[in-house]
């Protein structure tokens, strides 16, 4: 669990200091207790001393710990301050969290399901959520910040080495919370630039389904997931609940478009209303690509 | 209340006996005797604890290996929710006050009952009603609640699980808390024995006093918050749900304004228990009586200003974050003071290592780990890393279970002879204690390690790098459960068959030990008068009881 961000060392210092002094205190208290237990056992010491208090001691063990915890506070704050001050030359990446997947949007507008970054370049993250609270957590960077629906949080990091690092969702968000994983891939800058160009030119429907997070809930092969499968969807008659009323609809292009943009409007019977609204995360052209693709899944 | 009930058994004999109108089921269900109400709480909480523990074991079983082992994610999510709701709202919050506060407080004060005995019975019924409502959520609606015990919005607003019932149950349980708190405050102010000034109260009473104030002041906040959640779910009023223009962070503030102080509701009475157990087994007065008493109140007051440390990653202003961090460190100091004073109480003592003392020492050790890991959560940069990971799960089990829970076990072994008039088998009790200590650490220490490695909490499944500590932790859960079951079996058997207990088996000095074991309905043959501090051993050999000291 070696740190891999520029500030992970500062956080680790705080860890070492706090855990180290805690261990010393714990061992100290435990050994003292055991020593007293043995030394002052009743068979050895039948006549206890009735000591009620000692002002000096009381003062000592109030003041010393106060100083100690203030040092701890300082260490914690020092690392935190660096974490919160995003450098001016940082590259801005938007993090979109939604039930149970991540996507990352780069300055050129392209997207990916794993976060690619150039090593040694400060990255500024704009954290968003389409539905409930999620939390962006990369242990190796010592970085965590929540993705709140209805607001934008910020964070930043800069990697110190090439490599692949786990991303977890750390705020409980429902059924597949523990599957809401991804990776940060840190590449040498030249390689990153090549990757960015390649990635931006990828508009295959399979890629879109992955990046937009549809795969977390929908299958293309007939398996029932959290949501209905796309297989055989187009043209079929679907029973949906609209404003509490059950009705039948025939699935056409307009219905699919509407289902993606306003998922809460018509709820397919037998499913929970958990699909995140995709309005801000998907373009009309991308929807067209998906519709054409779904048509083919007979 | 002072006139004695028909017959002479009110001041002699046992509160457990009496005319047949008192010994039947109705006799129990309509009793206003604080001691019987305490036992009714004990029975109900014992059952809830065992249910909670079983669910905890099932959670650990699923986490033994990565991948789906026995059941799916949906079930897992309802399991940790139920486990948390049961353990918090039904077990550890009522906890020591409901059982030992009720039983022991009037005895320690030299009173015949609490100030409002009927209200006390009502509190028990409110508690049972709240529990019934909360458990209704298991089968009402489509599926059980799956939000975690924290009910965070907006997930709790939109979840398909029957969250409203669970939330409503917690709301009703809050009233039971408030009523009990009020009852204790008035009892402490009005019913102390003649000569017992505030600074002559046993420290357990001090712990209950601080706790009661928190219950009365903080519980209404969470009550109204939970009602707002239900209203938002049913009426869509849009306070917390951003898609309706609400603010989810507001929910978290309101929730933690109550739920942080409430961890002190759990721990302060346990600290009182420890302070009462040490003197008799050390044969000497407690070290730093005033420091311990005052630090309880300090914790209760400062504890109100630290709730934000649950929210370091939600996107609060950076200033708010460091202010909350600073305040959090301040609350650590009075806690440390207590631990140092307890340790010093063993200095030049005459120590008899009996079972209650073993539990008290176990408490000091486990709670120290809980408190020290709390420093990691209080510091900003380290909390950012461990927040919402298994480290937090480890930390709060060390404080709430290792602290308040073990404190409750300690109280049980300390006051058992008084409550049931019988002794338990000390050999079995010692074995159970050993298993509990070993199991506890095997279960929860790996969680601290896992959290630092980056394992998030509330995860049904995990990556392979986390496997070894998870496996060890699961084995620990079996050892712990074995110890707990051994402890319970021993106590239940002893309550019926144990050898008769003397009035003061530990040579303790507080008033509850001056009456018979078990006490009569009105507690004392004649109401006691107090002339010294609570832990005055002068003129008495260590281990000697009042009668022996007097003769
Ligand atoms: C008796 C043995 C126990 C076992 C085996 C056990 C096990 C666990 C485990 C494994 C979790 C983590 C679930 C997760 O994050 O995925 C958990 C959560 C929790 N436990 Fe326990 N526990 C036990 C006793 C207790 C006690 C006595 C208390 C209260 C004093 C308690 C309170 C909680 C709470 C509040 C949670 C959090 C639930 C949530 O995330 O919403 N547990 N327990
Ligand atoms: Cu999530």
CSV table of N, CA and C in Angstrom, one decimal, chain A residues 62-204:
chain,number,residue,atom,x,y,z
A,62,UNK,N,-3.4,16.0,32.3
A,62,UNK,CA,-4.3,16.8,31.4
A,62,UNK,C,-3.5,17.6,30.4
A,63,UNK,N,-2.4,18.1,30.9
A,63,UNK,CA,-1.6,19.0,30.0
A,63,UNK,C,-0.9,18.3,28.9
A,64,UNK,N,-0.2,17.2,29.4
A,64,UNK,CA,0.7,16.5,28.4
A,64,UNK,C,-0.2,15.9,27.2
A,65,UNK,N,-1.3,15.2,27.5
A,65,UNK,CA,-2.1,14.8,26.4
A,65,UNK,C,-2.6,15.9,25.5
A,66,UNK,N,-2.9,17.1,26.2
A,66,UNK,CA,-3.4,18.2,25.4
A,66,UNK,C,-2.4,18.6,24.3
A,67,UNK,N,-1.1,18.7,24.8
A,67,UNK,CA,-0.1,19.0,23.9
A,67,UNK,C,0.0,18.0,22.8
A,68,UNK,N,0.0,16.7,23.2
A,68,UNK,CA,0.2,15.6,22.2
A,68,UNK,C,-0.9,15.7,21.2
A,69,UNK,N,-2.2,15.9,21.6
A,69,UNK,CA,-3.3,15.8,20.6
A,69,UNK,C,-3.2,17.1,19.7
A,70,UNK,N,-2.7,18.2,20.2
A,70,UNK,CA,-2.6,19.4,19.4
A,70,UNK,C,-1.5,19.1,18.3
A,71,UNK,N,-0.5,18.4,18.6
A,71,UNK,CA,0.5,18.1,17.6
A,71,UNK,C,-0.2,17.2,16.5
A,72,UNK,N,-1.0,16.2,17.0
A,72,UNK,CA,-1.7,15.3,16.1
A,72,UNK,C,-2.6,16.2,15.2
A,73,UNK,N,-3.3,17.1,15.8
A,73,UNK,CA,-4.2,17.9,15.0
A,73,UNK,C,-3.4,18.6,13.9
A,74,UNK,N,-2.2,19.2,14.3
A,74,UNK,CA,-1.4,19.9,13.4
A,74,UNK,C,-1.0,19.0,12.2
A,75,UNK,N,-0.5,17.8,12.5
A,75,UNK,CA,-0.1,16.9,11.4
A,75,UNK,C,-1.3,16.6,10.5
A,76,UNK,N,-2.4,16.4,11.1
A,76,UNK,CA,-3.6,16.0,10.2
A,76,UNK,C,-4.0,17.2,9.3
A,77,UNK,N,-3.9,18.4,9.9
A,77,UNK,CA,-4.3,19.6,9.2
A,77,UNK,C,-3.2,19.9,8.1
A,78,UNK,N,-2.0,19.7,8.4
A,78,UNK,CA,-0.9,20.0,7.4
A,78,UNK,C,-1.1,19.2,6.1
A,79,UNK,N,-1.4,17.9,6.2
A,79,UNK,CA,-1.6,17.1,5.0
A,79,UNK,C,-2.9,17.5,4.3
A,80,UNK,N,-3.9,17.8,5.1
A,80,UNK,CA,-5.2,18.1,4.6
A,80,UNK,C,-5.1,19.4,3.7
A,81,UNK,N,-4.4,20.4,4.2
A,81,UNK,CA,-4.3,21.7,3.6
A,81,UNK,C,-3.7,21.5,2.1
A,82,UNK,N,-2.7,20.6,2.0
A,82,UNK,CA,-2.1,20.4,0.7
A,82,UNK,C,-3.2,19.7,-0.2
A,83,UNK,N,-3.9,18.8,0.4
A,83,UNK,CA,-5.0,18.1,-0.4
A,83,UNK,C,-6.0,19.0,-1.0
A,84,UNK,N,-6.3,20.1,-0.2
A,84,UNK,CA,-7.4,20.9,-0.6
A,84,UNK,C,-7.0,22.0,-1.6
A,85,UNK,N,-5.7,22.3,-1.7
A,85,UNK,CA,-5.2,23.4,-2.6
A,85,UNK,C,-4.8,22.9,-3.9
A,86,UNK,N,-5.8,23.0,-4.8
A,86,UNK,CA,-5.5,22.5,-6.2
A,86,UNK,C,-4.6,23.5,-6.9
A,87,UNK,N,-3.4,22.9,-7.5
A,87,UNK,CA,-2.5,23.8,-8.2
A,87,UNK,C,-3.2,24.4,-9.4
A,88,UNK,N,-2.7,25.6,-9.9
A,88,UNK,CA,-3.4,26.3,-11.0
A,88,UNK,C,-3.3,25.6,-12.3
A,89,UNK,N,-2.2,24.9,-12.5
A,89,UNK,CA,-1.9,24.2,-13.8
A,89,UNK,C,-2.6,22.9,-13.9
A,90,UNK,N,-3.5,22.6,-13.0
A,90,UNK,CA,-4.1,21.2,-13.0
A,90,UNK,C,-5.0,21.0,-14.2
A,91,UNK,N,-5.0,19.8,-14.7
A,91,UNK,CA,-5.9,19.4,-15.8
A,91,UNK,C,-7.2,19.0,-15.2
A,92,UNK,N,-8.3,19.5,-15.8
A,92,UNK,CA,-9.6,19.3,-15.1
A,92,UNK,C,-10.3,18.1,-15.7
A,93,UNK,N,-10.7,17.2,-14.8
A,93,UNK,CA,-11.5,16.0,-15.2
A,93,UNK,C,-12.7,15.9,-14.4
A,94,UNK,N,-13.9,15.7,-15.1
A,94,UNK,CA,-15.1,15.6,-14.4
A,94,UNK,C,-15.4,14.1,-14.1
A,95,UNK,N,-15.7,13.9,-12.8
A,95,UNK,CA,-16.0,12.5,-12.4
A,95,UNK,C,-17.5,12.4,-12.2
A,96,UNK,N,-18.1,11.5,-13.0
A,96,UNK,CA,-19.5,11.2,-13.0
A,96,UNK,C,-19.8,9.9,-12.2
A,97,UNK,N,-20.4,10.0,-11.1
A,97,UNK,CA,-20.8,8.8,-10.3
A,97,UNK,C,-22.2,8.6,-10.5
A,98,UNK,N,-22.7,7.3,-10.7
A,98,UNK,CA,-24.1,7.0,-10.6
A,98,UNK,C,-24.1,5.5,-10.3
A,99,UNK,N,-25.4,5.1,-9.9
A,99,UNK,CA,-25.5,3.7,-9.4
A,99,UNK,C,-24.9,2.8,-10.4
A,100,UNK,N,-24.0,2.4,-10.1
A,100,UNK,CA,-22.9,1.5,-9.7
A,100,UNK,C,-21.8,1.5,-10.8
A,101,UNK,N,-21.5,2.7,-11.3
A,101,UNK,CA,-20.4,2.8,-12.2
A,101,UNK,C,-19.8,4.2,-12.2
A,102,UNK,N,-18.6,4.4,-12.7
A,102,UNK,CA,-17.9,5.7,-12.8
A,102,UNK,C,-17.7,6.0,-14.3
A,103,UNK,N,-17.7,7.3,-14.6
A,103,UNK,CA,-17.2,7.7,-15.9
A,103,UNK,C,-16.4,9.0,-15.7
A,104,UNK,N,-15.4,9.2,-16.6
A,104,UNK,CA,-14.5,10.3,-16.4
A,104,UNK,C,-14.5,11.1,-17.7
A,105,UNK,N,-14.7,12.4,-17.6
A,105,UNK,CA,-14.7,13.2,-18.8
A,105,UNK,C,-13.5,14.2,-18.8
A,106,UNK,N,-12.9,14.1,-20.0
A,106,UNK,CA,-11.6,14.8,-20.2
A,106,UNK,C,-11.9,16.2,-20.7
A,107,UNK,N,-10.8,17.1,-20.7
A,107,UNK,CA,-11.1,18.5,-21.2
A,107,UNK,C,-11.6,18.5,-22.7
A,108,UNK,N,-11.2,17.5,-23.5
A,108,UNK,CA,-11.7,17.6,-24.9
A,108,UNK,C,-13.1,17.0,-25.0
A,109,UNK,N,-13.8,16.7,-23.9
A,109,UNK,CA,-15.1,16.2,-24.0
A,109,UNK,C,-15.3,14.7,-24.1
A,110,UNK,N,-14.2,14.0,-24.3
A,110,UNK,CA,-14.3,12.5,-24.5
A,110,UNK,C,-14.4,11.9,-23.1
A,111,UNK,N,-14.8,10.6,-23.0
A,111,UNK,CA,-15.1,10.0,-21.8
A,111,UNK,C,-14.5,8.6,-21.7
A,112,UNK,N,-14.3,8.1,-20.5
A,112,UNK,CA,-13.8,6.7,-20.3
A,112,UNK,C,-14.4,6.2,-19.0
A,113,UNK,N,-14.4,4.9,-18.9
A,113,UNK,CA,-14.9,4.2,-17.7
A,113,UNK,C,-13.8,4.0,-16.7
A,114,UNK,N,-12.5,4.1,-17.1
A,114,UNK,CA,-11.4,4.0,-16.2
A,114,UNK,C,-10.7,5.4,-16.3
A,115,UNK,N,-10.1,5.8,-15.2
A,115,UNK,CA,-9.5,7.2,-15.2
A,115,UNK,C,-8.1,7.1,-15.7
A,116,UNK,N,-7.8,7.6,-16.9
A,116,UNK,CA,-6.4,7.7,-17.4
A,116,UNK,C,-5.8,9.1,-17.1
A,117,UNK,N,-4.6,9.1,-16.5
A,117,UNK,CA,-4.0,10.4,-16.3
A,117,UNK,C,-2.5,10.3,-16.6
A,118,UNK,N,-1.9,11.4,-17.0
A,118,UNK,CA,-0.4,11.4,-17.2
A,118,UNK,C,0.3,11.5,-15.9
A,119,UNK,N,1.3,10.7,-15.7
A,119,UNK,CA,2.1,10.8,-14.4
A,119,UNK,C,2.8,12.1,-14.3
A,120,UNK,N,2.7,12.6,-13.0
A,120,UNK,CA,3.4,13.9,-12.8
A,120,UNK,C,2.7,15.1,-13.2
A,121,UNK,N,1.4,15.0,-13.6
A,121,UNK,CA,0.6,16.1,-13.9
A,121,UNK,C,-0.5,16.3,-12.9
A,122,UNK,N,-0.6,17.5,-12.3
A,122,UNK,CA,-1.7,17.7,-11.3
A,122,UNK,C,-3.1,17.5,-12.0
A,123,UNK,N,-4.0,16.8,-11.4
A,123,UNK,CA,-5.3,16.6,-12.0
A,123,UNK,C,-6.3,17.2,-11.0
A,124,UNK,N,-7.2,18.0,-11.5
A,124,UNK,CA,-8.3,18.6,-10.7
A,124,UNK,C,-9.5,17.8,-11.0
A,125,UNK,N,-10.2,17.3,-9.9
A,125,UNK,CA,-11.4,16.5,-10.1
A,125,UNK,C,-12.7,17.3,-9.8
A,126,UNK,N,-13.6,17.3,-10.7
A,126,UNK,CA,-14.9,17.9,-10.3
A,126,UNK,C,-15.9,16.7,-10.1
A,127,UNK,N,-16.3,16.5,-8.9
A,127,UNK,CA,-17.0,15.3,-8.5
A,127,UNK,C,-18.6,15.5,-8.6
A,128,UNK,N,-19.2,14.7,-9.4
A,128,UNK,CA,-20.7,14.8,-9.5
A,128,UNK,C,-21.4,13.5,-9.3
A,129,UNK,N,-22.6,13.5,-9.0
A,129,UNK,CA,-23.4,12.3,-8.9
A,129,UNK,C,-24.8,12.5,-9.6
A,130,UNK,N,-25.3,11.5,-10.2
A,130,UNK,CA,-26.6,11.6,-10.9
A,130,UNK,C,-27.7,11.2,-10.1
A,131,UNK,N,-27.4,10.4,-9.0
A,131,UNK,CA,-28.5,9.9,-8.2
A,131,UNK,C,-28.3,10.1,-6.7
A,132,UNK,N,-27.7,9.1,-6.0
A,132,UNK,CA,-27.5,9.2,-4.6
A,132,UNK,C,-26.0,9.6,-4.3
A,133,UNK,N,-25.7,9.6,-3.0
A,133,UNK,CA,-24.3,10.0,-2.6
A,133,UNK,C,-23.4,8.8,-2.9
A,134,UNK,N,-22.3,9.1,-3.6
A,134,UNK,CA,-21.2,8.1,-3.8
A,134,UNK,C,-19.9,8.8,-3.2
A,135,UNK,N,-18.8,8.0,-3.2
A,135,UNK,CA,-17.6,8.6,-2.7
A,135,UNK,C,-16.4,8.1,-3.5
A,136,UNK,N,-15.6,9.0,-4.0
A,136,UNK,CA,-14.5,8.6,-4.8
A,136,UNK,C,-13.3,8.4,-3.9
A,137,UNK,N,-12.8,7.1,-3.9
A,137,UNK,CA,-11.8,6.7,-3.0
A,137,UNK,C,-10.7,6.0,-3.7
A,138,UNK,N,-9.5,6.5,-3.6
A,138,UNK,CA,-8.3,5.8,-4.2
A,138,UNK,C,-7.3,5.7,-3.0
A,139,UNK,N,-7.3,4.5,-2.4
A,139,UNK,CA,-6.4,4.3,-1.2
A,139,UNK,C,-5.0,4.7,-1.5
A,140,UNK,N,-4.4,4.3,-2.6
A,140,UNK,CA,-3.0,4.6,-2.8
A,140,UNK,C,-2.7,6.1,-2.9
A,141,UNK,N,-3.7,6.9,-3.2
A,141,UNK,CA,-3.5,8.4,-3.2
A,141,UNK,C,-3.8,9.0,-1.9
A,142,UNK,N,-4.4,8.2,-1.0
A,142,UNK,CA,-5.0,8.7,0.3
A,142,UNK,C,-6.0,9.8,0.0
A,143,UNK,N,-6.8,9.6,-1.0
A,143,UNK,CA,-7.8,10.6,-1.5
A,143,UNK,C,-9.2,10.0,-1.4
A,144,UNK,N,-10.1,10.8,-0.8
A,144,UNK,CA,-11.5,10.4,-0.7
A,144,UNK,C,-12.3,11.7,-0.7
A,145,UNK,N,-13.3,11.8,-1.5
A,145,UNK,CA,-14.2,12.9,-1.4
A,145,UNK,C,-15.6,12.5,-2.0
A,146,UNK,N,-16.7,12.9,-1.4
A,146,UNK,CA,-18.0,12.4,-1.8
A,146,UNK,C,-18.4,13.0,-3.1
A,147,UNK,N,-19.2,12.3,-3.9
A,147,UNK,CA,-19.9,12.8,-5.0
A,147,UNK,C,-21.4,13.0,-4.6
A,148,UNK,N,-21.7,14.3,-4.5
A,148,UNK,CA,-23.1,14.6,-4.0
A,148,UNK,C,-24.0,15.0,-5.1
A,149,UNK,N,-25.2,14.4,-5.1
A,149,UNK,CA,-26.2,14.8,-6.1
A,149,UNK,C,-26.5,16.3,-5.8
A,150,UNK,N,-26.7,17.1,-6.9
A,150,UNK,CA,-27.1,18.4,-6.7
A,150,UNK,C,-26.0,19.4,-6.4
A,151,UNK,N,-24.8,19.0,-6.3
A,151,UNK,CA,-23.7,19.9,-6.1
A,151,UNK,C,-22.4,19.3,-6.6
A,152,UNK,N,-21.4,20.2,-6.7
A,152,UNK,CA,-20.1,19.7,-7.2
A,152,UNK,C,-19.0,19.8,-6.2
A,153,UNK,N,-18.4,18.7,-5.8
A,153,UNK,CA,-17.3,18.8,-4.9
A,153,UNK,C,-16.0,18.7,-5.7
A,154,UNK,N,-14.9,19.2,-5.1
A,154,UNK,CA,-13.7,19.1,-5.8
A,154,UNK,C,-12.6,18.4,-5.0
A,155,UNK,N,-11.6,18.0,-5.7
A,155,UNK,CA,-10.4,17.3,-5.1
A,155,UNK,C,-9.3,17.4,-6.2
A,156,UNK,N,-8.1,17.0,-5.8
A,156,UNK,CA,-7.1,16.9,-6.8
A,156,UNK,C,-6.0,15.9,-6.4
A,157,UNK,N,-5.2,15.5,-7.4
A,157,UNK,CA,-4.1,14.6,-7.0
A,157,UNK,C,-3.1,14.7,-8.1
A,158,UNK,N,-1.9,14.3,-7.8
A,158,UNK,CA,-0.8,14.2,-8.9
A,158,UNK,C,-0.1,12.9,-8.6
A,159,UNK,N,0.0,12.0,-9.6
A,159,UNK,CA,0.6,10.7,-9.3
A,159,UNK,C,2.1,10.9,-9.4
A,160,UNK,N,2.8,10.0,-8.6
A,160,UNK,CA,4.3,10.1,-8.6
A,160,UNK,C,4.9,8.9,-9.3
A,161,UNK,N,4.1,8.0,-9.8
A,161,UNK,CA,4.7,6.9,-10.6
A,161,UNK,C,3.6,6.3,-11.5
A,162,UNK,N,4.1,5.7,-12.6
A,162,UNK,CA,3.2,5.0,-13.5
A,162,UNK,C,2.6,3.8,-12.8
A,163,UNK,N,1.4,3.4,-13.2
A,163,UNK,CA,0.8,2.2,-12.6
A,163,UNK,C,-0.7,2.3,-12.6
A,164,UNK,N,-1.3,1.2,-12.0
A,164,UNK,CA,-2.8,1.1,-12.0
A,164,UNK,C,-3.2,1.0,-10.6
A,165,UNK,N,-4.2,1.8,-10.2
A,165,UNK,CA,-4.6,2.0,-8.8
A,165,UNK,C,-6.1,1.8,-8.7
A,166,UNK,N,-6.6,1.1,-7.6
A,166,UNK,CA,-8.0,0.8,-7.5
A,166,UNK,C,-8.8,2.1,-7.1
A,167,UNK,N,-10.0,2.2,-7.7
A,167,UNK,CA,-10.9,3.2,-7.3
A,167,UNK,C,-12.1,2.4,-6.6
A,168,UNK,N,-12.5,2.9,-5.4
A,168,UNK,CA,-13.7,2.3,-4.8
A,168,UNK,C,-14.8,3.3,-4.6
A,169,UNK,N,-16.0,2.9,-4.6
A,169,UNK,CA,-17.1,3.8,-4.1
A,169,UNK,C,-17.1,3.6,-2.6
A,170,UNK,N,-16.9,4.6,-1.8
A,170,UNK,CA,-16.8,4.5,-0.3
A,170,UNK,C,-18.1,4.9,0.4
A,171,UNK,N,-19.1,5.4,-0.3
A,171,UNK,CA,-20.3,5.8,0.4
A,171,UNK,C,-21.4,4.8,-0.1
A,172,UNK,N,-22.1,4.1,0.9
A,172,UNK,CA,-23.0,3.1,0.5
A,172,UNK,C,-24.1,3.7,-0.4
A,173,UNK,N,-24.3,2.9,-1.5
A,173,UNK,CA,-25.2,3.5,-2.5
A,173,UNK,C,-26.2,2.5,-3.1
A,174,UNK,N,-26.4,1.3,-2.4
A,174,UNK,CA,-27.4,0.4,-2.8
A,174,UNK,C,-26.8,-0.9,-3.2
A,175,UNK,N,-27.7,-1.7,-3.9
A,175,UNK,CA,-27.4,-3.1,-4.2
A,175,UNK,C,-26.0,-3.4,-4.6
A,176,UNK,N,-25.5,-2.8,-5.6
A,176,UNK,CA,-24.2,-3.2,-6.2
A,176,UNK,C,-23.1,-2.2,-5.7
A,177,UNK,N,-23.2,-1.6,-4.5
A,177,UNK,CA,-22.2,-0.7,-4.0
A,177,UNK,C,-20.8,-1.4,-4.1
A,178,UNK,N,-20.7,-2.7,-3.7
A,178,UNK,CA,-19.4,-3.3,-3.7
A,178,UNK,C,-18.9,-3.6,-5.0
A,179,UNK,N,-19.7,-3.4,-6.1
A,179,UNK,CA,-19.2,-3.6,-7.4
A,179,UNK,C,-18.9,-2.3,-8.1
A,180,UNK,N,-19.0,-1.2,-7.4
A,180,UNK,CA,-18.8,0.1,-8.0
A,180,UNK,C,-17.3,0.4,-8.0
A,181,UNK,N,-16.5,-0.3,-8.7
A,181,UNK,CA,-15.1,-0.2,-8.7
A,181,UNK,C,-14.6,0.3,-10.1
A,182,UNK,N,-13.4,0.9,-10.1
A,182,UNK,CA,-12.8,1.2,-11.3
A,182,UNK,C,-11.3,1.3,-11.1
A,183,UNK,N,-10.6,1.9,-12.0
A,183,UNK,CA,-9.1,2.0,-11.8
A,183,UNK,C,-8.6,3.3,-12.3
A,184,UNK,N,-7.5,3.8,-11.7
A,184,UNK,CA,-6.8,4.9,-12.2
A,184,UNK,C,-5.6,4.3,-13.0
A,185,UNK,N,-5.4,4.7,-14.2
A,185,UNK,CA,-4.2,4.3,-14.9
A,185,UNK,C,-3.3,5.5,-15.2
A,186,UNK,N,-2.2,5.4,-14.6
A,186,UNK,CA,-1.2,6.6,-14.7
A,186,UNK,C,-0.2,6.2,-15.7
A,187,UNK,N,-0.1,7.0,-16.8
A,187,UNK,CA,0.8,6.7,-18.0
A,187,UNK,C,1.8,7.8,-18.1
A,188,UNK,N,3.0,7.5,-18.7
A,188,UNK,CA,3.9,8.6,-19.1
A,188,UNK,C,3.2,9.5,-20.0
A,189,UNK,N,3.4,10.8,-19.9
A,189,UNK,CA,2.6,11.8,-20.6
A,189,UNK,C,2.5,11.6,-22.1
A,190,UNK,N,3.5,11.1,-22.8
A,190,UNK,CA,3.4,10.9,-24.3
A,190,UNK,C,2.4,9.8,-24.5
A,191,UNK,N,2.5,8.7,-23.8
A,191,UNK,CA,1.6,7.6,-23.9
A,191,UNK,C,0.1,8.0,-23.6
A,192,UNK,N,0.0,8.9,-22.6
A,192,UNK,CA,-1.4,9.4,-22.3
A,192,UNK,C,-1.9,10.1,-23.4
A,193,UNK,N,-1.1,11.0,-24.1
A,193,UNK,CA,-1.7,11.8,-25.2
A,193,UNK,C,-2.1,10.9,-26.3
A,194,UNK,N,-1.4,9.8,-26.6
A,194,UNK,CA,-1.8,8.8,-27.6
A,194,UNK,C,-3.1,8.2,-27.2
A,195,UNK,N,-3.2,7.8,-25.9
A,195,UNK,CA,-4.4,7.1,-25.5
A,195,UNK,C,-5.6,8.0,-25.6
A,196,UNK,N,-5.4,9.3,-25.3
A,196,UNK,CA,-6.5,10.3,-25.3
A,196,UNK,C,-7.1,10.4,-26.7
A,197,UNK,N,-6.3,10.4,-27.7
A,197,UNK,CA,-6.7,10.5,-29.1
A,197,UNK,C,-7.5,9.2,-29.5
A,198,UNK,N,-6.9,8.1,-29.2
A,198,UNK,CA,-7.5,6.8,-29.5
A,198,UNK,C,-8.9,6.7,-28.9
A,199,UNK,N,-9.0,7.1,-27.6
A,199,UNK,CA,-10.2,6.9,-26.9
A,199,UNK,C,-11.3,7.8,-27.4
A,200,UNK,N,-10.9,9.1,-27.8
A,200,UNK,CA,-11.9,10.0,-28.2
A,200,UNK,C,-12.5,9.6,-29.5
A,201,UNK,N,-11.8,8.8,-30.3
A,201,UNK,CA,-12.4,8.4,-31.6
A,201,UNK,C,-13.3,7.1,-31.5
A,202,UNK,N,-13.4,6.6,-30.3
A,202,UNK,CA,-14.1,5.4,-30.1
A,202,UNK,C,-15.6,5.7,-29.8
A,203,UNK,N,-16.5,5.4,-30.8
A,203,UNK,CA,-17.9,5.7,-30.6
A,203,UNK,C,-18.7,4.5,-30.8
A,204,UNK,N,-18.1,3.3,-30.6
A,204,UNK,CA,-18.9,2.1,-30.8
A,204,UNK,C,-20.0,2.0,-29.7
